[in-house]
Short mmCIF file of C-alpha atoms in Angstrom, two decimals:
data_model
loop_
_atom_site.label_atom_id
_atom_site.label_comp_id
_atom_site.label_asym_id
_atom_site.label_seq_id
_atom_site.Cartn_x
_atom_site.Cartn_y
_atom_site.Cartn_z
CA UNK Z 209 17.02 -10.86 18.55
CA UNK Z 210 16.36 -9.64 15.00
CA UNK Z 211 17.71 -12.90 13.52
CA UNK Z 212 15.07 -14.91 15.37
CA UNK Z 213 12.16 -12.47 15.14
CA UNK Z 214 12.29 -11.24 11.53
CA UNK Z 215 11.73 -14.69 9.85
CA UNK Z 216 8.33 -14.90 11.63
CA UNK Z 217 7.40 -11.50 10.13
CA UNK Z 218 8.70 -12.71 6.75
CA UNK Z 219 6.33 -15.70 6.95
CA UNK Z 220 3.32 -13.42 7.60
CA UNK Z 221 4.28 -11.11 4.73
CA UNK Z 222 4.77 -14.06 2.35
CA UNK Z 223 1.28 -15.36 3.24
CA UNK Z 224 -0.13 -11.89 2.44
CA UNK Z 225 1.79 -11.86 -0.88
CA UNK Z 226 0.24 -15.22 -1.80
CA UNK Z 227 -3.27 -13.89 -1.13
CA UNK Z 228 -2.58 -10.75 -3.22
CA UNK Z 229 -1.30 -12.92 -6.10
CA UNK Z 230 -4.49 -15.02 -5.89
CA UNK Z 231 -6.50 -11.81 -6.36
CA UNK Z 232 -4.26 -10.68 -9.27
CA UNK Z 233 -4.75 -14.00 -11.09
CA UNK Z 234 -8.47 -14.35 -10.28
CA UNK Z 235 -9.53 -10.68 -10.49
CA UNK Z 236 -12.78 -10.35 -12.44
CA UNK Z 237 -12.04 -6.81 -13.72
CA UNK Z 238 -8.94 -4.82 -14.58
CA UNK Z 239 -9.39 -2.36 -11.68
CA UNK Z 240 -9.32 -5.26 -9.19
CA UNK Z 241 -6.01 -6.43 -10.63
CA UNK Z 242 -4.62 -2.87 -10.54
CA UNK Z 243 -5.64 -2.52 -6.89
CA UNK Z 244 -4.00 -5.82 -5.96
CA UNK Z 245 -0.78 -4.95 -7.85
CA UNK Z 246 -0.79 -1.61 -5.99
CA UNK Z 247 -0.99 -3.31 -2.58
CA UNK Z 248 1.63 -5.87 -3.63
CA UNK Z 249 4.09 -3.14 -4.67
CA UNK Z 250 3.68 -1.20 -1.39
CA UNK Z 251 4.20 -4.40 0.60
CA UNK Z 252 7.27 -5.26 -1.45
CA UNK Z 253 8.66 -1.87 -0.42
CA UNK Z 254 8.19 -2.87 3.23
CA UNK Z 255 9.73 -6.27 2.51
CA UNK Z 256 12.82 -4.58 1.06
CA UNK Z 257 13.10 -2.56 4.29
CA UNK Z 258 12.90 -5.72 6.39
CA UNK Z 259 15.56 -7.40 4.21
CA UNK Z 260 17.77 -4.36 4.83
CA UNK Z 261 17.55 -5.03 8.57
CA UNK Z 262 18.03 -8.78 8.14
CA UNK Z 263 21.09 -8.73 5.86
CA UNK Z 264 22.63 -5.45 7.18
CA UNK Z 265 22.96 -3.99 3.66
CA UNK Z 266 21.91 -0.32 3.89
CA UNK Z 267 21.59 0.43 0.17
CA UNK Z 268 18.62 -1.89 -0.41
CA UNK Z 269 16.26 0.72 1.10
CA UNK Z 270 16.71 3.05 -1.89
CA UNK Z 271 14.72 0.59 -4.01
CA UNK Z 272 11.68 1.00 -1.74
CA UNK Z 273 11.14 4.66 -2.73
CA UNK Z 274 11.24 3.90 -6.47
CA UNK Z 275 8.86 0.96 -6.00
CA UNK Z 276 6.26 3.13 -4.20
CA UNK Z 277 6.36 5.76 -6.97
CA UNK Z 278 6.05 3.08 -9.65
CA UNK Z 279 2.82 1.75 -8.12
CA UNK Z 280 1.35 5.28 -8.14
CA UNK Z 281 2.18 5.70 -11.85
CA UNK Z 282 0.41 2.40 -12.62
CA UNK Z 283 -2.73 3.58 -10.77
CA UNK Z 284 -2.83 6.97 -12.47
CA UNK Z 285 -2.35 5.57 -15.98
CA UNK Z 286 -5.07 2.92 -15.59
CA UNK Z 287 -7.49 5.49 -14.14
CA UNK Z 288 -6.74 7.92 -16.96
CA UNK Z 289 -7.27 5.23 -19.57
CA UNK Z 290 -10.69 4.36 -18.14
CA UNK Z 291 -11.86 7.98 -17.87
CA UNK Z 292 -10.58 9.35 -21.21
CA UNK Z 293 -10.06 6.13 -23.22
CA UNK Z 294 -6.51 7.23 -24.00
CA UNK Z 295 -3.21 6.95 -22.13
CA UNK Z 296 -2.04 10.51 -22.73
CA UNK Z 297 1.45 11.89 -22.75
CA UNK E 238 20.50 5.60 30.75
CA UNK E 239 21.19 5.88 27.02
CA UNK E 240 21.09 2.09 26.60
CA UNK E 241 17.66 1.99 28.25
CA UNK E 242 16.30 4.54 25.77
CA UNK E 243 17.82 2.59 22.86
CA UNK E 244 16.23 -0.65 24.09
CA UNK E 245 12.87 1.13 24.46
CA UNK E 246 13.00 2.52 20.89
CA UNK E 247 13.97 -0.94 19.59
CA UNK E 248 10.95 -2.58 21.31
CA UNK E 249 8.57 0.14 19.99
CA UNK E 250 9.92 -0.42 16.46
CA UNK E 251 9.38 -4.19 16.72
CA UNK E 252 5.82 -3.62 17.99
CA UNK E 253 5.09 -1.33 15.00
CA UNK E 254 6.49 -3.96 12.59
CA UNK E 255 4.28 -6.63 14.21
CA UNK E 256 1.15 -4.43 13.95
CA UNK E 257 2.01 -3.85 10.29
CA UNK E 258 2.33 -7.57 9.57
CA UNK E 259 -1.04 -8.32 11.20
CA UNK E 260 -2.77 -5.44 9.30
CA UNK E 261 -1.18 -6.66 6.07
CA UNK E 262 -2.53 -10.20 6.52
CA UNK E 263 -5.99 -8.80 7.39
CA UNK E 264 -5.96 -6.58 4.30
CA UNK E 265 -4.92 -9.45 2.03
CA UNK E 266 -7.65 -11.71 3.47
CA UNK E 267 -10.22 -8.96 2.90
CA UNK E 268 -9.01 -8.40 -0.66
CA UNK E 269 -9.60 -12.07 -1.43
CA UNK E 270 -12.85 -12.58 0.48
CA UNK E 271 -14.85 -9.37 -0.13
CA UNK E 272 -17.56 -9.52 -2.81
CA UNK E 273 -16.92 -6.60 -5.22
CA UNK E 274 -14.51 -3.85 -6.14
CA UNK E 275 -15.89 -0.95 -4.09
CA UNK E 276 -15.94 -3.08 -0.94
CA UNK E 277 -12.43 -4.34 -1.68
CA UNK E 278 -11.10 -0.76 -1.69
CA UNK E 279 -11.64 -0.68 2.08
CA UNK E 280 -9.51 -3.80 2.61
CA UNK E 281 -6.86 -2.45 0.25
CA UNK E 282 -6.54 0.71 2.33
CA UNK E 283 -6.06 -1.38 5.48
CA UNK E 284 -3.35 -3.26 3.58
CA UNK E 285 -1.53 -0.11 2.44
CA UNK E 286 -1.76 2.34 5.35
CA UNK E 287 -1.74 -0.24 8.15
CA UNK E 288 0.46 -2.71 6.34
CA UNK E 289 3.03 -0.47 4.66
CA UNK E 290 3.28 2.92 6.42
CA UNK E 291 3.34 1.68 10.02
CA UNK E 292 6.02 -1.04 9.54
CA UNK E 293 8.18 1.43 7.59
CA UNK E 294 8.13 3.78 10.61
CA UNK E 295 9.00 0.71 12.72
CA UNK E 296 11.92 -0.11 10.40
CA UNK E 297 13.14 3.49 10.77
CA UNK E 298 13.06 3.23 14.59
CA UNK E 299 14.75 -0.19 14.69
CA UNK E 300 17.47 0.78 12.22
CA UNK E 301 18.20 4.06 14.03
CA UNK E 302 19.34 2.13 17.13
CA UNK E 303 20.90 -0.97 15.50
CA UNK E 304 24.66 -0.55 15.90
CA UNK E 305 25.65 -3.33 13.45
CA UNK E 306 24.77 -1.05 10.50
CA UNK E 307 27.42 1.47 11.58
CA UNK E 308 27.14 5.02 10.23
CA UNK E 309 24.82 3.82 7.47
CA UNK E 310 21.95 3.38 9.92
CA UNK E 311 20.82 6.97 9.25
CA UNK E 312 20.67 6.12 5.52
CA UNK E 313 18.25 3.29 6.30
CA UNK E 314 16.20 5.37 8.75
CA UNK E 315 15.92 8.34 6.38
CA UNK E 316 15.00 6.15 3.40
CA UNK E 317 12.35 4.34 5.42
CA UNK E 318 10.79 7.61 6.66
CA UNK E 319 10.76 9.08 3.13
CA UNK E 320 9.17 5.91 1.72
CA UNK E 321 6.57 5.90 4.54
CA UNK E 322 5.56 9.54 3.90
CA UNK E 323 5.41 8.93 0.12
CA UNK E 324 3.14 5.90 0.58
CA UNK E 325 0.98 7.83 3.06
CA UNK E 326 0.35 10.50 0.40
CA UNK E 327 0.28 8.23 -2.66
CA UNK E 328 -1.90 5.28 -1.60
CA UNK E 329 -5.17 7.20 -0.91
CA UNK E 330 -4.70 9.30 -4.07
CA UNK E 331 -4.20 6.19 -6.20
CA UNK E 332 -7.18 4.31 -4.79
CA UNK E 333 -9.41 7.39 -5.17
CA UNK E 334 -8.35 7.70 -8.82
CA UNK E 335 -9.10 4.02 -9.42
CA UNK E 336 -12.53 4.27 -7.74
CA UNK E 337 -13.46 7.39 -9.74
CA UNK E 338 -12.39 5.76 -13.00
CA UNK E 339 -14.28 2.53 -12.26
CA UNK E 340 -17.42 4.53 -11.43
CA UNK E 341 -17.17 6.81 -14.44
CA UNK E 342 -16.43 4.09 -17.01
CA UNK E 343 -18.98 1.70 -15.39
CA UNK E 344 -16.45 -1.14 -15.30
CA UNK E 345 -17.98 -2.73 -12.20
CA UNK E 346 -21.54 -2.39 -10.82
CA UNK E 347 -21.84 -0.12 -7.76
CA UNK E 348 -23.37 -2.72 -5.56
CA UNK E 349 -24.17 -2.11 -1.94
CA UNK E 350 -25.74 1.24 -2.88
CA UNK E 351 -28.00 3.50 -0.80
CA UNK E 352 -27.75 6.66 -2.89
CA UNK E 353 -25.31 7.60 -5.64
CA UNK E 354 -24.90 11.37 -5.74
CA UNK E 355 -22.17 11.34 -8.39
CA UNK E 356 -24.35 9.37 -10.82
CA UNK E 357 -27.33 11.69 -10.20
CA UNK E 358 -25.13 14.72 -10.75
CA UNK E 359 -23.86 13.37 -14.07
CA UNK E 360 -27.42 12.56 -15.20
CA UNK E 361 -28.54 16.09 -14.34
CA UNK E 362 -25.59 17.53 -16.23
CA UNK E 363 -26.40 15.42 -19.32
CA UNK E 364 -30.03 16.57 -19.20
CA UNK E 365 -28.97 20.22 -19.00
CA UNK E 366 -26.71 19.75 -22.02
CA UNK E 367 -29.61 18.25 -24.00
CA UNK E 368 -31.88 21.24 -23.23
CA UNK E 369 -29.33 23.70 -24.52
#
């Protein structure tokens, strides 16, 4: 059941990734690019979870947590740079 | 009886994963098609909460009843739930920080605008500082 159904979901997620990458390349301002990278990182976390189910390898899911936190750090640093004009400690 | 419950949980998990995939595609389409940054934030939130939190809960449900993972299925379910809760807290905080920074540094024009209370407040504060 999962072997047949998950590739369809993979196709939808890959289409969404392509659209996000179009926005990252095209993005007129830096905040647009940061927003698109943010969405892409959260969706990659979900994609890692789906790959865990597809390949039956349970330790892939640990990467999803680190990926979500990394996207948050990117957001906070870009926002802090724009408000204070410095990156900070 | 137990097998029926397992089958039910499995179907609910697959439905959540499907809803997540559809929301994700809708969010990505909105992020490409919408005209400016402050409108795009709306589509981005559809893409993160609908497209990342809901399918992670679905992954947790599906993995909790999939017997081919063996005893490690609770590892997958716990990791997915933790990642889902983290994203649910982190994604709105991050997009609010980005919106505040873009408004404050005037990187992008605030363009479908009816009234801008934050800008008025900052103007009033600057005037008060000049008087002193």
